[in-house]
Coordinates of C-alpha atoms in Angstrom, one line a residue:
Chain A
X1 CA 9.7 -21.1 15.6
X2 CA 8.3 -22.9 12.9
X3 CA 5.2 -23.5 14.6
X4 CA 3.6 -19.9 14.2
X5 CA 2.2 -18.7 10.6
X6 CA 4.2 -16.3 9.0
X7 CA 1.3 -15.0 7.2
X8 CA 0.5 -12.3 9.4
X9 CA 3.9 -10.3 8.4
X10 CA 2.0 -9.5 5.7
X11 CA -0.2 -6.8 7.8
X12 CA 0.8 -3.5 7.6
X13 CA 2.3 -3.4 11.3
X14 CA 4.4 -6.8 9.8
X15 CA 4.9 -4.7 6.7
X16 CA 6.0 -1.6 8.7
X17 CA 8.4 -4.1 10.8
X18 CA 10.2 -5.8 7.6
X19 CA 10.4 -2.3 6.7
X20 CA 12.8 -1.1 9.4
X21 CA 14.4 -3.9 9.5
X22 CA 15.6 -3.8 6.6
X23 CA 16.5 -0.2 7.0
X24 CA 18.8 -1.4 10.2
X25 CA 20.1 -4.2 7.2
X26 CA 21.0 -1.8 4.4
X27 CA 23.0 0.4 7.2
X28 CA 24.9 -2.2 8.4
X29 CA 23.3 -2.2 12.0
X30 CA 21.8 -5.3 12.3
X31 CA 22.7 -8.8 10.0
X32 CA 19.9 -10.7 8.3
X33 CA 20.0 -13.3 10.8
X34 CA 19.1 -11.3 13.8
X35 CA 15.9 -9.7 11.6
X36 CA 15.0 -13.1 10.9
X37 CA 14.9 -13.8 14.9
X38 CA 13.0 -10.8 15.4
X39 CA 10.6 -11.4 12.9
X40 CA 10.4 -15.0 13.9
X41 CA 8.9 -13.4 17.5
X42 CA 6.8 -11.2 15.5
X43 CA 4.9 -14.3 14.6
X44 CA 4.6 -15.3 18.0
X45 CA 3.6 -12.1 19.5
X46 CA 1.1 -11.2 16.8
X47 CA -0.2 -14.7 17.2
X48 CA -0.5 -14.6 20.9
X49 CA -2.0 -10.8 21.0
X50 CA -4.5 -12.3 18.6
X51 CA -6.0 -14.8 20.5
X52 CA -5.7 -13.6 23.8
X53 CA -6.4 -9.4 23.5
X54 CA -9.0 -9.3 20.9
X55 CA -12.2 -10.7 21.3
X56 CA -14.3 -8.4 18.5
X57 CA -16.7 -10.9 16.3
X58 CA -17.1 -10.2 12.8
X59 CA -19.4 -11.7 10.1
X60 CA -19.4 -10.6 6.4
X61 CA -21.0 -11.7 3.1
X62 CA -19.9 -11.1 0.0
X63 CA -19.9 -12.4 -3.9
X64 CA -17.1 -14.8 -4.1
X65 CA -15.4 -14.6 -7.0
X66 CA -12.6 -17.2 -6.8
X67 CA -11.2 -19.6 -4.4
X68 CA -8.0 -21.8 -3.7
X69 CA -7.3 -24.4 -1.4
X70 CA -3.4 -25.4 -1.1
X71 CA -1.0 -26.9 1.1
X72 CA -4.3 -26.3 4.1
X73 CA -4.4 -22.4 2.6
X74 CA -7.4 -21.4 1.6
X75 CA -7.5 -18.1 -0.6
X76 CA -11.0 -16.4 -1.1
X77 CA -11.2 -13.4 -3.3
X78 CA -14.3 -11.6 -2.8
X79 CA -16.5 -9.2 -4.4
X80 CA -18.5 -6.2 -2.7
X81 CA -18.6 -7.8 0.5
X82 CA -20.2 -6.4 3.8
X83 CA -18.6 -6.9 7.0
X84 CA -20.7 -6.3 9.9
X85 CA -18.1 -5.4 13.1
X86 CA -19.4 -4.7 16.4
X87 CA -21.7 -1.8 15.2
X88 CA -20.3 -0.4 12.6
X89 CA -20.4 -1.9 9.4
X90 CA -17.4 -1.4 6.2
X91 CA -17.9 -2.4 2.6
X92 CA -15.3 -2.4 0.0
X93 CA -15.3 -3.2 -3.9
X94 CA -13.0 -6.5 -3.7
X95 CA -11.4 -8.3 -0.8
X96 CA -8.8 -10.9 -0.8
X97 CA -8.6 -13.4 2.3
X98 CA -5.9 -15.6 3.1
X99 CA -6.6 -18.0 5.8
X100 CA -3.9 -20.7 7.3
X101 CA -5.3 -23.7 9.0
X102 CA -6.7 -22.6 12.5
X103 CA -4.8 -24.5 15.5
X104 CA -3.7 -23.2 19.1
X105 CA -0.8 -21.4 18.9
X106 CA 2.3 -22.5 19.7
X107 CA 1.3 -26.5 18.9
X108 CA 2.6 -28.1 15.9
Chain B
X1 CA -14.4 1.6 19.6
X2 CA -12.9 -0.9 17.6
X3 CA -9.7 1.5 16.9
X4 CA -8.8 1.4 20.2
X5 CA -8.7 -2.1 20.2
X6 CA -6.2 -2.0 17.2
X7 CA -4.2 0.4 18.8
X8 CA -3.7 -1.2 21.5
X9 CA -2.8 -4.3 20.6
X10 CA 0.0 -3.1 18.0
X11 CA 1.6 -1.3 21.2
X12 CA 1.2 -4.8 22.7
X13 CA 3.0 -6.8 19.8
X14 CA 5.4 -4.1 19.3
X15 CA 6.7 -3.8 23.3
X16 CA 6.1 -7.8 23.5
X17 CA 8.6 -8.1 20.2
X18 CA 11.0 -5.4 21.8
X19 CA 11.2 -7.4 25.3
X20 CA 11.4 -10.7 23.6
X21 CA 14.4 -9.8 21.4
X22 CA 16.4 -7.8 23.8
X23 CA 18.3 -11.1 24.4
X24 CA 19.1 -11.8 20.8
X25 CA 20.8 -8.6 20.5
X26 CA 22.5 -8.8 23.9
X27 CA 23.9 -12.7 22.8
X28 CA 25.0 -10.8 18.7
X29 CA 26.7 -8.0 20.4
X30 CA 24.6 -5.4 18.9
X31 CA 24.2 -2.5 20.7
X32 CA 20.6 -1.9 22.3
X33 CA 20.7 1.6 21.1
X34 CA 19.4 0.0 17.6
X35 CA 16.6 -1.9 19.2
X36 CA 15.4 1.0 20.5
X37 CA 16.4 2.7 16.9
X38 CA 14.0 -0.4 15.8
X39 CA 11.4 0.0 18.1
X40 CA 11.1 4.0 17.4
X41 CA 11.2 3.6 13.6
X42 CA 8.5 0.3 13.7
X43 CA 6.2 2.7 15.6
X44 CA 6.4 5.7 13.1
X45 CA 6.0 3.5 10.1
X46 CA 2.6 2.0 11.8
X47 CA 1.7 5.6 12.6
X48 CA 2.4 7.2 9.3
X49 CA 0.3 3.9 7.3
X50 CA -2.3 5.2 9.2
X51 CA -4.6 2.1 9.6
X52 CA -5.6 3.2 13.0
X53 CA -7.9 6.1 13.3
X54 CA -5.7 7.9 16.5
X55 CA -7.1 11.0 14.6
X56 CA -10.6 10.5 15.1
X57 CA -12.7 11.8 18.1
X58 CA -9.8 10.8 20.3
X59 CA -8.4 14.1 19.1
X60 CA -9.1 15.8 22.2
X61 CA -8.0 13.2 24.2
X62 CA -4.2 14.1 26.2
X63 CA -1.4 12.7 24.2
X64 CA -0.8 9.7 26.0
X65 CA -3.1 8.2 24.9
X66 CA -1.5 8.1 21.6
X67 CA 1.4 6.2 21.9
X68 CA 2.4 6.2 18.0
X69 CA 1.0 9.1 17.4
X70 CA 2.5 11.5 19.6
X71 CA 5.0 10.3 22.2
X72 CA 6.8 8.2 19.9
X73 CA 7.3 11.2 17.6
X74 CA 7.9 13.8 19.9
X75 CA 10.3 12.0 22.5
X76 CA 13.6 11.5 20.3
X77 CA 12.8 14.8 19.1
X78 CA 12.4 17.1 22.1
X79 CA 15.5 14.6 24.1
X80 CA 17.6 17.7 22.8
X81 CA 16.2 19.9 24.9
X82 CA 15.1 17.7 27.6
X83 CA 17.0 16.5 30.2
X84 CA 14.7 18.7 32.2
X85 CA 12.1 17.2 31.2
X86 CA 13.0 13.9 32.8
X87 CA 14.1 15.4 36.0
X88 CA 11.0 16.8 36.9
X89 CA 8.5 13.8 37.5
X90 CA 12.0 12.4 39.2
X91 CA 12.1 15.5 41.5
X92 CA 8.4 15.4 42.0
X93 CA 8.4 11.9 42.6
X94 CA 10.5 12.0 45.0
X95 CA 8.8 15.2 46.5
X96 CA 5.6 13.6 46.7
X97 CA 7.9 10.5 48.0
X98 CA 9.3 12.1 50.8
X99 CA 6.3 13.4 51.8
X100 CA 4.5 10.7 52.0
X101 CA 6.4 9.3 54.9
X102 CA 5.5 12.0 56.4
X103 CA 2.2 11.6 56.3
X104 CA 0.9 8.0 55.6
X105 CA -2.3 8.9 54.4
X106 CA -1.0 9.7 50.8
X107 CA 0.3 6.5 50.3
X108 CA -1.4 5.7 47.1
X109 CA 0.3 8.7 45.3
X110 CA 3.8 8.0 45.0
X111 CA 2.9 4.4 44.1
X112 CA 1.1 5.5 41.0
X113 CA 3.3 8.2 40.0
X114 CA 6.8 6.8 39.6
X115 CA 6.0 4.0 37.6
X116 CA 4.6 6.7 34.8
X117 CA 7.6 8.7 35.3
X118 CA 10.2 5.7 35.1
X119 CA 8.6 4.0 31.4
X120 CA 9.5 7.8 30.5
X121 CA 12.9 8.2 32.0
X122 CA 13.8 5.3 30.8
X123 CA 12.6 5.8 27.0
X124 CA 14.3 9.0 26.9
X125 CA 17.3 8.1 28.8
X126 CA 18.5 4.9 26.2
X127 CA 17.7 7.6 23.4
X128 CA 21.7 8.0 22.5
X129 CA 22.7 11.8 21.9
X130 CA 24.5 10.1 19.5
X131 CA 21.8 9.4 17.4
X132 CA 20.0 12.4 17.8
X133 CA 21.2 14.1 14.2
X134 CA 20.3 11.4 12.4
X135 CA 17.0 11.2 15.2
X136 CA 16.2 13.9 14.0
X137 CA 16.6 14.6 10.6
X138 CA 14.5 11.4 9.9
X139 CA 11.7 11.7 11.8
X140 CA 10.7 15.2 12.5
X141 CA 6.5 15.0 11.7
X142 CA 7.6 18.4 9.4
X143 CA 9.9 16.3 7.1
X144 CA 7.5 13.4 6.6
X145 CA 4.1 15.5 5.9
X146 CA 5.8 16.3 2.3
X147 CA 6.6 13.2 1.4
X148 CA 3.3 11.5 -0.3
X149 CA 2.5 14.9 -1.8
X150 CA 2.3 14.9 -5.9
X151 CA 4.6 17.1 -7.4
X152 CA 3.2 19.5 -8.9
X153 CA 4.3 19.7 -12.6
X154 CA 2.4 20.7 -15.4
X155 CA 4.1 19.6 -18.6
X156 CA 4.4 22.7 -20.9
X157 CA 2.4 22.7 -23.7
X158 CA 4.4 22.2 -27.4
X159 CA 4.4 25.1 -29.0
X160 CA 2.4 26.4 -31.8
X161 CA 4.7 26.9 -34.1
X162 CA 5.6 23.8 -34.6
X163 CA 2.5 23.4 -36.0
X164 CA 3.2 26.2 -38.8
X165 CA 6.9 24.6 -39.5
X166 CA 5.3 21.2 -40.9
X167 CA 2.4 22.9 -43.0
X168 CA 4.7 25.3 -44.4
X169 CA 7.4 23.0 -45.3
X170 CA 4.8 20.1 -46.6
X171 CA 3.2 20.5 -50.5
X172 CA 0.6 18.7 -49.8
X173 CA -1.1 20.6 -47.5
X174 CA -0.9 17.7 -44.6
X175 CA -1.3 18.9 -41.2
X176 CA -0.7 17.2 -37.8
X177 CA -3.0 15.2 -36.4
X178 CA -5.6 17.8 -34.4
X179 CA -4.7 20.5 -37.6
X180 CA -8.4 19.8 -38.7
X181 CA -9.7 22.0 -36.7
X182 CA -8.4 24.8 -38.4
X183 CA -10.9 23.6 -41.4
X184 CA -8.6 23.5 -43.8
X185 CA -8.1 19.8 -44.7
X186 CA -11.7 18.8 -44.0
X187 CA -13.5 18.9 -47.3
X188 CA -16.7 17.8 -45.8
X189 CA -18.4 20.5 -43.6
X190 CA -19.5 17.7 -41.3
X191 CA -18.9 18.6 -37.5
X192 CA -16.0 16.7 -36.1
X193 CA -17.3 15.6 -32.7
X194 CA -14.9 12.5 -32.0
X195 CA -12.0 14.2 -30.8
X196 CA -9.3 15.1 -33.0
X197 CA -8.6 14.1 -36.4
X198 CA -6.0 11.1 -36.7
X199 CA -5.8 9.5 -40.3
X200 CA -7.9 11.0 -42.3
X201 CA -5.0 13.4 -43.6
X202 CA -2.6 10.7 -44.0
X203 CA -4.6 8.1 -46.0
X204 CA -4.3 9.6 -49.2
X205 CA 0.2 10.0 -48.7
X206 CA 1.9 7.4 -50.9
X207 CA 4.7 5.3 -48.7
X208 CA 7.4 7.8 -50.1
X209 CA 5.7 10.6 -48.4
X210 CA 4.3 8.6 -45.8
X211 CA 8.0 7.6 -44.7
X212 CA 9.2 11.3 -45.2
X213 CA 6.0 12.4 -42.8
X214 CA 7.1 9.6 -40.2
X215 CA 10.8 10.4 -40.3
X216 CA 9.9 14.1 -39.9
X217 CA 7.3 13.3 -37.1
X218 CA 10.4 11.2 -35.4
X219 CA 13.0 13.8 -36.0
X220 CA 10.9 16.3 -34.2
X221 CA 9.7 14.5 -31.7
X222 CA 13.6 13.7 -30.7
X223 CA 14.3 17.8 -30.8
X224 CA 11.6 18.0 -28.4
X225 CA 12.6 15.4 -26.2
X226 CA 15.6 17.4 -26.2
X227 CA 14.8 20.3 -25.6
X228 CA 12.5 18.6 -22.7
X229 CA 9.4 19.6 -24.0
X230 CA 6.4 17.7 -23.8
X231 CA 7.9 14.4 -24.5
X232 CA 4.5 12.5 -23.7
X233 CA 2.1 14.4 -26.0
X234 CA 4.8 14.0 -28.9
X235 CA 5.0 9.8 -28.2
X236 CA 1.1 10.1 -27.8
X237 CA 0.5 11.7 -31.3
X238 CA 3.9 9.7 -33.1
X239 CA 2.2 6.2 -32.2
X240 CA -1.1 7.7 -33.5
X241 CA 0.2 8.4 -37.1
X242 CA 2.2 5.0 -36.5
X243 CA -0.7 3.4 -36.7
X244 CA -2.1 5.8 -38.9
X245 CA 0.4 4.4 -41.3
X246 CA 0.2 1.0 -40.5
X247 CA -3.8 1.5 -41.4
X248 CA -2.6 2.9 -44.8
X249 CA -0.1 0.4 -45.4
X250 CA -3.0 -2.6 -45.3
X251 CA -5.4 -0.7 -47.0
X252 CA -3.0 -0.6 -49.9
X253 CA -3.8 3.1 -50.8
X254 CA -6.6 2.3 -52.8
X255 CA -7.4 5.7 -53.1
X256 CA -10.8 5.2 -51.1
X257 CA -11.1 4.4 -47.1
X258 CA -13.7 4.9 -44.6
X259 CA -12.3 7.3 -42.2
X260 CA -12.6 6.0 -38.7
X261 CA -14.3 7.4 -36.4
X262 CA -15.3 5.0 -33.8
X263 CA -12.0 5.6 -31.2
X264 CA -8.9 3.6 -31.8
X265 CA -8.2 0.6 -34.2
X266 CA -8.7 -2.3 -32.5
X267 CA -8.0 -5.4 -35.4
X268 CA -5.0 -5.4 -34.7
X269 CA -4.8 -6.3 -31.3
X270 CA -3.3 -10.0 -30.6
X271 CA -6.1 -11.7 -29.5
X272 CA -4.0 -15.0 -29.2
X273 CA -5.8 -18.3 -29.3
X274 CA -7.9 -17.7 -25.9
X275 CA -6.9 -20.5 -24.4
X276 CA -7.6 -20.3 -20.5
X277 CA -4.2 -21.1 -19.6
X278 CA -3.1 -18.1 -21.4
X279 CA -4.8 -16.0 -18.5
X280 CA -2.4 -15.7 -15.5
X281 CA -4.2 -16.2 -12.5
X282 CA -4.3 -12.6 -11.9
X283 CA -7.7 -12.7 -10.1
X284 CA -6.1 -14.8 -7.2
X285 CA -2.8 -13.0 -7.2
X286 CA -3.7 -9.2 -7.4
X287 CA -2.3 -7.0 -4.9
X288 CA -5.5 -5.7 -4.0
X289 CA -5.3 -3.2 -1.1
X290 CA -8.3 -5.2 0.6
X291 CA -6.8 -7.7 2.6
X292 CA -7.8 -10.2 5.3
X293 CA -5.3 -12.3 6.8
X294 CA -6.8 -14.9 9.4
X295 CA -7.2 -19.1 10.3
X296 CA -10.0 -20.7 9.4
X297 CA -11.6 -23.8 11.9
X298 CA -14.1 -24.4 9.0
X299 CA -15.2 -24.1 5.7
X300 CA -17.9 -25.5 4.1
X301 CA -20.1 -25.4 0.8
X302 CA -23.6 -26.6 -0.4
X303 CA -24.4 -26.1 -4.1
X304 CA -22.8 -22.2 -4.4
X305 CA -23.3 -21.5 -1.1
X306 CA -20.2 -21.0 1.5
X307 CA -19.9 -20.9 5.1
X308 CA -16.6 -20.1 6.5
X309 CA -15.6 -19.6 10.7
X310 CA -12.3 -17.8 10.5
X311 CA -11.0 -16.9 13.4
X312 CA -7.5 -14.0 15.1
X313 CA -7.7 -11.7 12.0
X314 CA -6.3 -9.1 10.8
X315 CA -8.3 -7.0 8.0
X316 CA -7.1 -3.9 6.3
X317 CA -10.2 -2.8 4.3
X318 CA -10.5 0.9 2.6
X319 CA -6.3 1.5 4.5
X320 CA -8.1 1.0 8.2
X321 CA -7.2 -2.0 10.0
X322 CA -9.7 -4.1 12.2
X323 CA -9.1 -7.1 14.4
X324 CA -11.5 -10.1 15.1
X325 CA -11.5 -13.2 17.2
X326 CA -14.0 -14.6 15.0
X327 CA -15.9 -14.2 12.0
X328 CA -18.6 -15.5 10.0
X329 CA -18.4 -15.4 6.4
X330 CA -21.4 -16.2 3.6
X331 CA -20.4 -16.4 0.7
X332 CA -22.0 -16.9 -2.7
X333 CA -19.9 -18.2 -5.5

């Protein structure tokens, strides 16, 4: 499974996900492991729904106030940006944007 | 609109996830009662965070079309009283079956209507009545509409005659911090505009009196603790005349002080040597609530300038989620 970034279980429908699994954890229900497997296709199904079910463009600009490139992670923290999507277009005070090294899922 | 999008594709990953790990529970032995248990509570936690607008102009719109929303709520709930409900698209579905071989021109109906009617049946029938208590206990839309709710609790004011107790009891005519305005400890007839007074009583105490004052202060603000009275307005004025004393203590009760009146003292404050590794990296690290999590085919800079192509991300900007295939991003650094 290692192939697929993990990152994404840091949305809020991964966030609501860890969240009841742990739930099924603390009440004895499930064991670690299996949460682990389930999140494991979490980051194939996210991944896949991505690419395939969602073909919305976006652009945005914005101040950037600091940036990070590790381990091919870049990290952009952004001031006042502008996104522009489809028609409707969202500001916000401060972003941050985590973005893992683009490749076709499933290949190493 | 873009919400629809979002919405749909979360059903996608979540039914996707559900049919993918069905095996993995069958091969631990765990009962398919909690992946179901799983799949319900997944789908109200991404309909309570409310990153989807399903509340929006849809409103009108029949409650299928809102699969957290609505039928994820209401179906372990109304399973109590349902195995009616069930039956009936069975019954009419059969109806309608039956009489379409009787006449072969309604073909088309039955073929759209059972599969509705099965996803349902079959939902409502792996619901297990013996998880209905604890079904619904949890998850009742009632019970969870309280929950972010402040509380609301005014803490009760101290009472006044506190303030009589210290004057009375104290020679030297000191009052608590805010006494000024009564006008008796201010000599000048200058207006006090700055909010209430905070040293200007204690900076002519010696330390005898000054530790008297503050074990007093202490003593009181421990009975009213305990009593469960106002306990943050009494730490709020003790570190004031804490500081107050500290003030007094450096100043060395020379018998003359400019009172201050410009907000708090700030000299104090450990500035530390301002090294830049001192600062944790807090600007990078921040929880902020904006978040955009994505791949990126490209990035690129010229002098301050930055072009990024990020591509399958999710964004949650002002608590709303959006989804893109691509994006361009300008930056300006």
């Amino acid at each position: 499974m290692s192939q697929y970034y993990e990152h994404y279980r840091k949305s809020s429908i991964g966030l609501s996900l860890i969240d009841s699994l742990d739930e099924l954890i603390q009440s004895g229900h499930i064991n670690p492991q299996l949460a682990m497997r389930v999140l494991a296709q979490f980051d194939m199904s996210i991944a896949d729904a991505l690419s395939t079910r969602v073909r919305t463009r976006a652009t945005f600009k914005a101040h950037l106030d600091n940036y990070r490139s590790l381990d091919d992670v870049w990290t952009f923290v952004l001031s006042s940006p502008t996104f522009r999507y489809d028609n409707e277009s969202v500001t916000a005070d401060k972003v941050k944007i985590v973005a893992c090294k683009a490749r076709v899922p499933g290949e190493v | 609109m873009a919400n629809n999008t979002v919405t749909s594709v979360y059903r996608f990953v979540i039914d996707d996830v559900i049919t993918n790990v069905r095996r993995d529970f069958e091969d631990m032995g765990v009962d398919e009662t909690i992946l179901h248990e799983l799949q319900r509570s997944w789908e109200n936690k991404v309909a309570q965070s409310r990153v989807t607008s399903f509340q929006t102009s849809e409103t009108s719109a029949p409650a299928d079309n809102f699969p957290f929303e609505e039928s994820s709520y209401d179906q372990p709930v109304t399973t109590s009283a349902a195995p009616s409900a069930p039956a009936a698209p069975a019954t009419t579905a059969s109806a309608s079956a039956a009489s379409a071989t009787q006449n072969a021109g309604s073909a088309p109906a039955p073929s759209t209507a059972p599969p509705a009617s099965a996803t349902y049946n079959y939902r409502v029938e792996q619901t297990p009545a013996a998880n209905l208590p604890n079904v619904a206990s949890g998850t009742l839309p009632g019970d969870n509409s309280n929950v972010g709710r402040p509380q609301q609790h005014v803490p009760p004011r101290p009472p006044t005659s506190n303030n009589s107790n210290t004057n009375s009891s104290n020679n030297n005519n000191i009052s608590l911090p805010g006494g000024g305005r009564n006008g008796n400890s201010d000599a000048s007839n200058i207006p006090q505009t700055d909010g209430s007074n905070d040293i200007t009583e204690l900076e002519f105490m010696s330390t005898v009196e000054m530790d008297a004052y503050l074990e007093r202060r202490f003593k009181e603000a421990k009975a009213e603790q305990l009593s469960g009275q106002a306990p943050g307005e009494m730490t709020f004025t003790l570190t004031l005349s804490d500081r107050a004393a500290r003030k007094a203590k450096r100043d060395g009760f020379e018998g003359f002080s400019i009172g201050q009146v410009d907000g708090e003292d700030d000299e104090d404050d450990d500035t530390g040597l301002g090294s830049d590794l001192d600062d944790s990296d807090n600007d990078m690290d921040d929880e902020s609530d904006n978040i955009v999590l994505c791949q990126y085919d490209k990035v690129s800079r010229t002098k301050s300038k930055w072009k990024c192509v990020l591509k399958d991300g999710i964004m949650l900007i002002n608590g709303r989620d959006y989804l893109f295939h691509k994006a361009n991003g300008d930056f300006e650094w």
